[in-house]
PDB file of C-alpha atoms and ligand atoms in Angstrom:
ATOM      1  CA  UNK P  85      13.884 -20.774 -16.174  1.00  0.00           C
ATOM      2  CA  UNK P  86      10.852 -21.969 -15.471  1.00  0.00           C
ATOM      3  CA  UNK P  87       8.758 -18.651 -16.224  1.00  0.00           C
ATOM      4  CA  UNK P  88       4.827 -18.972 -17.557  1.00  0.00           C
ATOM      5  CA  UNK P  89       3.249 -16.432 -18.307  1.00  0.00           C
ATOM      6  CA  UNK P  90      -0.648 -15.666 -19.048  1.00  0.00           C
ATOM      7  CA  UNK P  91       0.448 -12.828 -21.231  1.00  0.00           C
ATOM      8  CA  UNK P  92      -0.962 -14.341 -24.558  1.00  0.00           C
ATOM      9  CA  UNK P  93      -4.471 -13.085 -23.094  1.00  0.00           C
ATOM     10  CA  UNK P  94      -5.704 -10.080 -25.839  1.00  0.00           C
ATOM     11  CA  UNK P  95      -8.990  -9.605 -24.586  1.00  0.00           C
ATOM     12  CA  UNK P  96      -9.598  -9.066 -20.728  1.00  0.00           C
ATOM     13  CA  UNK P  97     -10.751 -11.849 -18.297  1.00  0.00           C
ATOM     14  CA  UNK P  98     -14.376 -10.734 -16.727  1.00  0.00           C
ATOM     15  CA  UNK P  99     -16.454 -12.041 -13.908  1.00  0.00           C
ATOM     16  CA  UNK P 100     -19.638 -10.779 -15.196  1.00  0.00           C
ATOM     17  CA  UNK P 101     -19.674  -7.346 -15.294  1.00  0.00           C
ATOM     18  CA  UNK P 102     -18.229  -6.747 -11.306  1.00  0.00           C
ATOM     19  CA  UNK P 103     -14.655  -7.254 -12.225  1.00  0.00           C
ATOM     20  CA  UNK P 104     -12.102  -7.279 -14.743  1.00  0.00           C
ATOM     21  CA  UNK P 105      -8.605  -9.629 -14.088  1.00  0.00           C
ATOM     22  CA  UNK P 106      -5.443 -11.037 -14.990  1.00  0.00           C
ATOM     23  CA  UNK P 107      -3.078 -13.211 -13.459  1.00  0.00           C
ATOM     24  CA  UNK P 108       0.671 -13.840 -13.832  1.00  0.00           C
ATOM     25  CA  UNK P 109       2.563 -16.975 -12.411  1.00  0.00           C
ATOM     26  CA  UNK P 110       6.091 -18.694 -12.415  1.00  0.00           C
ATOM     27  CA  UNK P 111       7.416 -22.318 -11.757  1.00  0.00           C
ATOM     28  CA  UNK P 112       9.668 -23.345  -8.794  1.00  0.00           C
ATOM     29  CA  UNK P 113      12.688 -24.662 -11.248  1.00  0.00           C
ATOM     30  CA  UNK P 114      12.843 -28.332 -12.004  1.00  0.00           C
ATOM     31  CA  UNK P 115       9.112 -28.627 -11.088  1.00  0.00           C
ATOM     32  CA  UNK P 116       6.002 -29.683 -13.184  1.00  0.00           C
ATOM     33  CA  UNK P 117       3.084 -28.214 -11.129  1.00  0.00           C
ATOM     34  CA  UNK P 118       2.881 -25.266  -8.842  1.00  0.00           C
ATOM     35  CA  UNK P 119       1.812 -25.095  -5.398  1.00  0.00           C
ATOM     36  CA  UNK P 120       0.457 -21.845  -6.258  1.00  0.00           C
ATOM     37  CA  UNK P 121      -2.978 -21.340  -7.615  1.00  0.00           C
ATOM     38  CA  UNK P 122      -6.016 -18.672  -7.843  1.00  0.00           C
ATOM     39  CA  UNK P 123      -9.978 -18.936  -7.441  1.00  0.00           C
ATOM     40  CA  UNK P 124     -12.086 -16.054  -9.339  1.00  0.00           C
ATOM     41  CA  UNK P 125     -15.584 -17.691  -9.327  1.00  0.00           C
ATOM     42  CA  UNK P 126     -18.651 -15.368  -9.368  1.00  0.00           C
ATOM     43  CA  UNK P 127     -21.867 -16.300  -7.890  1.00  0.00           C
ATOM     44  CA  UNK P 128     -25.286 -14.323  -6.778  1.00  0.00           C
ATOM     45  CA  UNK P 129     -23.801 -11.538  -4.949  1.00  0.00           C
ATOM     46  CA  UNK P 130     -20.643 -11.042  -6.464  1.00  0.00           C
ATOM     47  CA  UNK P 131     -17.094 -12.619  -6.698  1.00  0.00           C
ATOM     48  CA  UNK P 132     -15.008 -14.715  -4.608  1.00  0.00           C
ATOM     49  CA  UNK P 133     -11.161 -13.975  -5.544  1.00  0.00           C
ATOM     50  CA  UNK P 134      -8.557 -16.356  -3.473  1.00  0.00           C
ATOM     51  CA  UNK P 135      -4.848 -16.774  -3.516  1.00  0.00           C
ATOM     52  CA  UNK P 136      -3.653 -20.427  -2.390  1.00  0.00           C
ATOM     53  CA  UNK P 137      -0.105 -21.448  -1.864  1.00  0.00           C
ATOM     54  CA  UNK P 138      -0.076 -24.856  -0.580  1.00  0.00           C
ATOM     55  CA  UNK P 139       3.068 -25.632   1.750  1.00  0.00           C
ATOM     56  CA  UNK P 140       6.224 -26.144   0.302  1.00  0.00           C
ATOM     57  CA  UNK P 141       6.727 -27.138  -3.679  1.00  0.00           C
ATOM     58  CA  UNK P 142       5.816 -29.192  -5.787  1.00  0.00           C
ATOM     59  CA  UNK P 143       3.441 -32.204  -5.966  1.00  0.00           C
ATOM     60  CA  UNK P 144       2.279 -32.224  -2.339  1.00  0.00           C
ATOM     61  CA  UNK P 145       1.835 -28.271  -2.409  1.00  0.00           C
ATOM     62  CA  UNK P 146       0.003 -28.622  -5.694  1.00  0.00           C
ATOM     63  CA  UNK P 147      -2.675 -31.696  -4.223  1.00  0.00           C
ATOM     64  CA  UNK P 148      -3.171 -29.077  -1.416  1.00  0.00           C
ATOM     65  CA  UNK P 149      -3.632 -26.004  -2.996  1.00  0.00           C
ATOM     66  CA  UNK P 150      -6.403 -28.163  -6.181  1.00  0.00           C
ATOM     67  CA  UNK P 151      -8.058 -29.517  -3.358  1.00  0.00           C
ATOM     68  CA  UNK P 152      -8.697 -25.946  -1.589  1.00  0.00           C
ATOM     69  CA  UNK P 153      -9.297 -23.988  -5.011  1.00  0.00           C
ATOM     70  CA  UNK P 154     -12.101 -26.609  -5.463  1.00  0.00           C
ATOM     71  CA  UNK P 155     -13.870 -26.372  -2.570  1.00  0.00           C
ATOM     72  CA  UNK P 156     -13.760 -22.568  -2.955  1.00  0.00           C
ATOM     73  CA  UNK P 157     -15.090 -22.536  -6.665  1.00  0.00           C
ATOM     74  CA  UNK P 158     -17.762 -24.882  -4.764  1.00  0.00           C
ATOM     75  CA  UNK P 159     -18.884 -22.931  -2.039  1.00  0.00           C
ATOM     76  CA  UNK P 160     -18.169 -19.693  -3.319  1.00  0.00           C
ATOM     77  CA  UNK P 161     -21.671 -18.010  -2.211  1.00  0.00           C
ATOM     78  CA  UNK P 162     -20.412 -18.691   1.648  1.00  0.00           C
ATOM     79  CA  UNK P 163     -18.628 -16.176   3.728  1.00  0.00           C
ATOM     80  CA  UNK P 164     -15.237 -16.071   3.620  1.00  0.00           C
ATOM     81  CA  UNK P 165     -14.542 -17.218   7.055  1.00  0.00           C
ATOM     82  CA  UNK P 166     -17.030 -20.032   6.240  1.00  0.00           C
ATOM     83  CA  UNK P 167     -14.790 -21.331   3.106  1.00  0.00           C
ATOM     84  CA  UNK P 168     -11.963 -21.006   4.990  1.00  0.00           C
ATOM     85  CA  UNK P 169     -13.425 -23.394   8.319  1.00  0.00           C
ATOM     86  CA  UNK P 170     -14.413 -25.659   4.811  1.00  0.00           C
ATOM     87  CA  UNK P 171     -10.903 -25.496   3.429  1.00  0.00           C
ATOM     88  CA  UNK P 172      -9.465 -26.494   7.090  1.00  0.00           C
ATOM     89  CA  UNK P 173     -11.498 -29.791   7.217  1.00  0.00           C
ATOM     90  CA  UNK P 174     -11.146 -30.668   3.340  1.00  0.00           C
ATOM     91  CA  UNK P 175      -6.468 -29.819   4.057  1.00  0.00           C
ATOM     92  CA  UNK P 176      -6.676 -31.794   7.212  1.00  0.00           C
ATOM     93  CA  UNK P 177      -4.664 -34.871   4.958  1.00  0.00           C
ATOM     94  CA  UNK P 178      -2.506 -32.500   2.590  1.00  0.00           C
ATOM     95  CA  UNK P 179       0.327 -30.511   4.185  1.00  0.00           C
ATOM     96  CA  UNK P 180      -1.660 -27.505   4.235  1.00  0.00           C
ATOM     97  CA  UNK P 181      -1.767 -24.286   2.398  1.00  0.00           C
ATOM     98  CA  UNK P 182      -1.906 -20.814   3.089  1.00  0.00           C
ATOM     99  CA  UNK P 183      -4.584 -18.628   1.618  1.00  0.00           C
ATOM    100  CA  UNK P 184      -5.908 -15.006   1.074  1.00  0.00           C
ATOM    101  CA  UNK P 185      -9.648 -14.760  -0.024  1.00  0.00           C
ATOM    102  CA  UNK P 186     -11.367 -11.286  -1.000  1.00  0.00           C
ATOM    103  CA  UNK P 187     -14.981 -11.061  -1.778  1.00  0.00           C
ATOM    104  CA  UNK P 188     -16.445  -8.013  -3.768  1.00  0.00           C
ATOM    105  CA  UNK P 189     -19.852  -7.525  -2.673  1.00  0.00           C
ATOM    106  CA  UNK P 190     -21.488  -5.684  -5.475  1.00  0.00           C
ATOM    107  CA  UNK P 191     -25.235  -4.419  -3.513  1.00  0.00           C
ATOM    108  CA  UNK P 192     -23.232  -3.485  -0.548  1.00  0.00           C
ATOM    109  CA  UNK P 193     -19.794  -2.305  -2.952  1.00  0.00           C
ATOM    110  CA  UNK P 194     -17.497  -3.533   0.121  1.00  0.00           C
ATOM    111  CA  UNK P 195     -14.503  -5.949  -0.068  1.00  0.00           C
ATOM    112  CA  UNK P 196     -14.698  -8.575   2.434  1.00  0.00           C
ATOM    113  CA  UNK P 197     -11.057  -9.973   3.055  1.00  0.00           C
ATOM    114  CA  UNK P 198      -8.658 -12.191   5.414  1.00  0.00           C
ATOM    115  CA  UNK P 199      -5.958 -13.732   5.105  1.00  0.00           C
ATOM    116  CA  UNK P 200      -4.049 -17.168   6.713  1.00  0.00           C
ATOM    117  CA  UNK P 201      -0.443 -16.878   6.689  1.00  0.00           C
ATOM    118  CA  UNK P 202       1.468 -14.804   4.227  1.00  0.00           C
ATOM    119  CA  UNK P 203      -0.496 -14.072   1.001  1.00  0.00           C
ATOM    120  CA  UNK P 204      -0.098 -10.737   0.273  1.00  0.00           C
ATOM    121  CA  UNK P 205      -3.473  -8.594  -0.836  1.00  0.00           C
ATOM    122  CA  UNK P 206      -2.906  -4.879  -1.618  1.00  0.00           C
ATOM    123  CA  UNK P 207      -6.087  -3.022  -2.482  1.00  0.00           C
ATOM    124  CA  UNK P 208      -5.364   0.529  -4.776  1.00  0.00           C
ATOM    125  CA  UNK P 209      -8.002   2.702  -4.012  1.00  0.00           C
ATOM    126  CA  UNK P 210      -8.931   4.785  -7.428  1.00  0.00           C
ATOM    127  CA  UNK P 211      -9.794   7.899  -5.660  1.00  0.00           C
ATOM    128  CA  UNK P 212      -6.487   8.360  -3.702  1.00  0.00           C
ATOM    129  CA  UNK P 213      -3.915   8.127  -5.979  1.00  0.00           C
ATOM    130  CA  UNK P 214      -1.863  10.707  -4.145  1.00  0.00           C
ATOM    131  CA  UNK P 215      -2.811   9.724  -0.901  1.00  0.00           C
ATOM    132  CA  UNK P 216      -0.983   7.385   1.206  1.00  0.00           C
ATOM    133  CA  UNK P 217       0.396   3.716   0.709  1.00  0.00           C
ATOM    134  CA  UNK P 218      -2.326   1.343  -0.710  1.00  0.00           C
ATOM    135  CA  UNK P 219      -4.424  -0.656   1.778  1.00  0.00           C
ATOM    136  CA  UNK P 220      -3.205  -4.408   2.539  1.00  0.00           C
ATOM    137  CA  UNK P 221      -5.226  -7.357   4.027  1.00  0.00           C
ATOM    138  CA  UNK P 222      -4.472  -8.191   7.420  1.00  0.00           C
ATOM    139  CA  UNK P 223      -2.656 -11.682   7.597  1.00  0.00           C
ATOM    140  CA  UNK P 224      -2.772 -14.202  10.445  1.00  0.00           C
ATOM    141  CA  UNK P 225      -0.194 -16.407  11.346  1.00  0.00           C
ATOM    142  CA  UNK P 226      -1.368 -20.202  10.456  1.00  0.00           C
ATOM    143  CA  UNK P 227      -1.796 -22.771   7.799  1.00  0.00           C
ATOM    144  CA  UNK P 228      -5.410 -23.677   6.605  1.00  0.00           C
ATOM    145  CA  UNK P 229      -5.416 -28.047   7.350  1.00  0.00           C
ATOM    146  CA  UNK P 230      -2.993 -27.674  10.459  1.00  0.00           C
ATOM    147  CA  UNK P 231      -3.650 -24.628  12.531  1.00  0.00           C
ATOM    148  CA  UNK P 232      -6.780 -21.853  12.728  1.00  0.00           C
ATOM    149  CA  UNK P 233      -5.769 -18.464  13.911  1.00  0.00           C
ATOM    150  CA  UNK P 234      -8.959 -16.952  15.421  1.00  0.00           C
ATOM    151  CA  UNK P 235     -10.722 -15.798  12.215  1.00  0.00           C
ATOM    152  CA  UNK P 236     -12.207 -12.540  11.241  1.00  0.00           C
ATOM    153  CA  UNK P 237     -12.672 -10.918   8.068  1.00  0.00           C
ATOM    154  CA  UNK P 238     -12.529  -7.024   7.618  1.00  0.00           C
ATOM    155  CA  UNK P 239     -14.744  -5.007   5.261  1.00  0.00           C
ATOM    156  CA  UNK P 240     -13.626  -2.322   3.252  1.00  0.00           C
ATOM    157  CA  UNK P 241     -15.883  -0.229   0.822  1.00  0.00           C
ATOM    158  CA  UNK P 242     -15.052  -0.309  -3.109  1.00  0.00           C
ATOM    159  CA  UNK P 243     -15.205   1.856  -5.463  1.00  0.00           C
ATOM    160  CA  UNK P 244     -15.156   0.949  -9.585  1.00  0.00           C
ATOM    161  CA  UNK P 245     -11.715   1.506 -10.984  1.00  0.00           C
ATOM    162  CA  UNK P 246     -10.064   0.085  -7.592  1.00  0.00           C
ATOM    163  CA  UNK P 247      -7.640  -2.419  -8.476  1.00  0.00           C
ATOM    164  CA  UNK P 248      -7.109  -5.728  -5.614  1.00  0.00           C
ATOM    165  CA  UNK P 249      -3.439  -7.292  -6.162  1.00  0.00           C
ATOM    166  CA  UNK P 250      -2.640  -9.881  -4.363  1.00  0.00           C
ATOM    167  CA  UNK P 251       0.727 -12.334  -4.612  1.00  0.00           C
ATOM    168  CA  UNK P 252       2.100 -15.706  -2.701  1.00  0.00           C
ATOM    169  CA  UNK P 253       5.644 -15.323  -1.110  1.00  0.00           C
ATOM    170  CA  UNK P 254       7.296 -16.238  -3.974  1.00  0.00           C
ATOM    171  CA  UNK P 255       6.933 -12.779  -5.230  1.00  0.00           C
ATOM    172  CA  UNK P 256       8.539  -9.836  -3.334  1.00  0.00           C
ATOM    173  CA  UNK P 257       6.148  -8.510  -0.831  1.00  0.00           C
ATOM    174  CA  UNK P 258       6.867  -4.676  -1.701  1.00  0.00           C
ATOM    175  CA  UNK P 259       5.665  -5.309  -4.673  1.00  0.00           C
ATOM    176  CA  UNK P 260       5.924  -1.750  -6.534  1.00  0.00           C
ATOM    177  CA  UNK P 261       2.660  -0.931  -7.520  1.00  0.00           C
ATOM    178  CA  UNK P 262       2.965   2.701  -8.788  1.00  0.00           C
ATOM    179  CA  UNK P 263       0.988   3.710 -11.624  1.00  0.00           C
ATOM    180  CA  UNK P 264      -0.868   0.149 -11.780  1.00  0.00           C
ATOM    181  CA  UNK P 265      -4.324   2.204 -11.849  1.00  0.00           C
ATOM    182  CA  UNK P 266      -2.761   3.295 -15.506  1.00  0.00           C
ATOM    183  CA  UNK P 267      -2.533  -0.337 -16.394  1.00  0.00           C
ATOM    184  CA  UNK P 268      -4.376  -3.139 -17.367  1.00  0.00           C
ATOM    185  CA  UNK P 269      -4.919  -6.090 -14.306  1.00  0.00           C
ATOM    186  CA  UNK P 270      -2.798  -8.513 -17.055  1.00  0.00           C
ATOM    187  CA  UNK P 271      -0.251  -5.887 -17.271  1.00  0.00           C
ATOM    188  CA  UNK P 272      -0.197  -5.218 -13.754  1.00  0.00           C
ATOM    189  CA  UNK P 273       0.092  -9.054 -13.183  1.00  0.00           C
ATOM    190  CA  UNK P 274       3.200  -9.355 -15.439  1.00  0.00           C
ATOM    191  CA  UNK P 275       5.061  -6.566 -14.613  1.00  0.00           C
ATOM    192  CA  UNK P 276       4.746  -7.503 -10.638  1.00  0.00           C
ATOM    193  CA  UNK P 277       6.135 -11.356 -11.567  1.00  0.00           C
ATOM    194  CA  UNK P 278       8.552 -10.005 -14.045  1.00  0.00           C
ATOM    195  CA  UNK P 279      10.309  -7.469 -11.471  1.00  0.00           C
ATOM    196  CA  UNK P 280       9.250  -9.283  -8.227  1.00  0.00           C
ATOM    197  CA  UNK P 281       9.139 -12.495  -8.680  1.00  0.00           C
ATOM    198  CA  UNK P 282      12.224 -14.085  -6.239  1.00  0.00           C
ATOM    199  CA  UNK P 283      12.601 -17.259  -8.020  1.00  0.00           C
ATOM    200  CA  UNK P 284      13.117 -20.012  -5.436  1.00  0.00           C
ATOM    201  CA  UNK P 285       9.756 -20.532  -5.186  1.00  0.00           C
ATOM    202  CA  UNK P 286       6.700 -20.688  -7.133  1.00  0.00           C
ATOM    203  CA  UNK P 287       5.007 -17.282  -7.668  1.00  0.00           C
ATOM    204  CA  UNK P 288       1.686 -16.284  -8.576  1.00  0.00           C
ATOM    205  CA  UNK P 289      -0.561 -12.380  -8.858  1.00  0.00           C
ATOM    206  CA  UNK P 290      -3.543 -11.795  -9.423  1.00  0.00           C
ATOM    207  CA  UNK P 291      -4.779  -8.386 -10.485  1.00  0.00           C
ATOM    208  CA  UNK P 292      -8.464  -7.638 -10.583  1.00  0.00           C
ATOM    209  CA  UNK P 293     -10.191  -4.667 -10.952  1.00  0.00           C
ATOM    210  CA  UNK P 294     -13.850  -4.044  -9.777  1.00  0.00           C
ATOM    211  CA  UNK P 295     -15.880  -2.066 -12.243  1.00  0.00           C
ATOM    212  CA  UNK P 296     -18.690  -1.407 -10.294  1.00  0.00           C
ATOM    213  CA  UNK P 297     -21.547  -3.652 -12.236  1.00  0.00           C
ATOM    214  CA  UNK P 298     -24.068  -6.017 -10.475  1.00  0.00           C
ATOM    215  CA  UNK P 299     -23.557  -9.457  -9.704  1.00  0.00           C
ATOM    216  CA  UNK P 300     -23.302 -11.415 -12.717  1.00  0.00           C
TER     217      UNK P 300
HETATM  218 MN1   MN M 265       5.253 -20.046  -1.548  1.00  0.00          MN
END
């Protein structure tokens, strides 16, 4: 069926001490590589989280979305509208991917985020559980190598415990995220691919929690 799974992980991924993550991700069937990949790559002021889904399946997607998750693990002290102008130049020969990237700014404890095209980003705030639907990550229409939607990045203020999700379109975008503050980011991850994931395309979640420590 295709399904992998990171849920051999006992102890809990950290980025230095800002957040704590997990990710979950399935194979389009009959392929040997996904098009689907994720950055988490700390630097001075925090950590740079991205989602990249590189167009279509396969090996093209996959040379697409390495290329892209490399130059973001490069660059990852840059804004995120910078890495995405970078990503734009570097995709200009792939077929292009689509991309969400999140920063968590630990001095100023604000999530910078945008998103290009249709990776999903859900953010749980920790001190509204019973308030209303989580906050998502505005996405605009493009593909990052082909076409630029105007870019701009909102910023949103964290605080520790609150829990960023974010998914390509392989995975149902109503993902059900209901009691995921009770969880673990790898549980969170597997559950979400496990009842989401639509299977006629790769899928891929990350999960990562910030918990409110300095820049690693
Ligand atoms: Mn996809």
């Amino acid at each position: 069926m295709g399904l992998i799974t990171t849920t051999m992980a006992t102890t809990p991924k950290l980025a230095g001490h800002v957040i704590s993550w997990g990710v979950a991700e399935a194979l389009f069937p009959d392929e040997l590589e996904s098009g689907d990949r994720c950055v988490v790559q700390p630097c001075a002021a925090g950590v740079l989280i991205a989602v990249i889904d590189g167009a279509g399946h396969g090996t093209e997607a996959a040379v697409a979305a390495r290329i892209a998750a490399h130059t973001l693990e490069t660059f990852a002290a840059e804004s995120p509208i910078a890495l995405v102008l970078r990503c734009h130049e570097e995709l200009r020969q792939t077929r292009g991917a689509v991309m969400t990237l999140a920063f968590v700014h630990t001095r100023d404890q604000t999530l910078t985020w945008l998103g290009i095209g249709n990776v999903e980003a859900a953010l749980l705030h920790s001190g509204r559980e019973a308030g209303p639907d989580a906050e998502r990550v505005f996405l605009r229409a493009g593909v990052v190598g082909f076409q630029l939607p105007p870019l701009r990045a909102d910023v949103t203020p964290l605080e520790p415990f609150d829990t960023l999700i974010m998914a390509t379109d392989g995975i149902n975008p109503d993902f059900d995220h209901d009691g995921a503050l009770e969880k673990d980011p790898q549980q969170i991850a597997d559950q979400i691919l496990a009842r989401q994931w639509k299977r006629t395309d790769d899928g891929l979640v990350v999960v990562a929690r910030y918990l409110g420590g300095v820049a690693p």
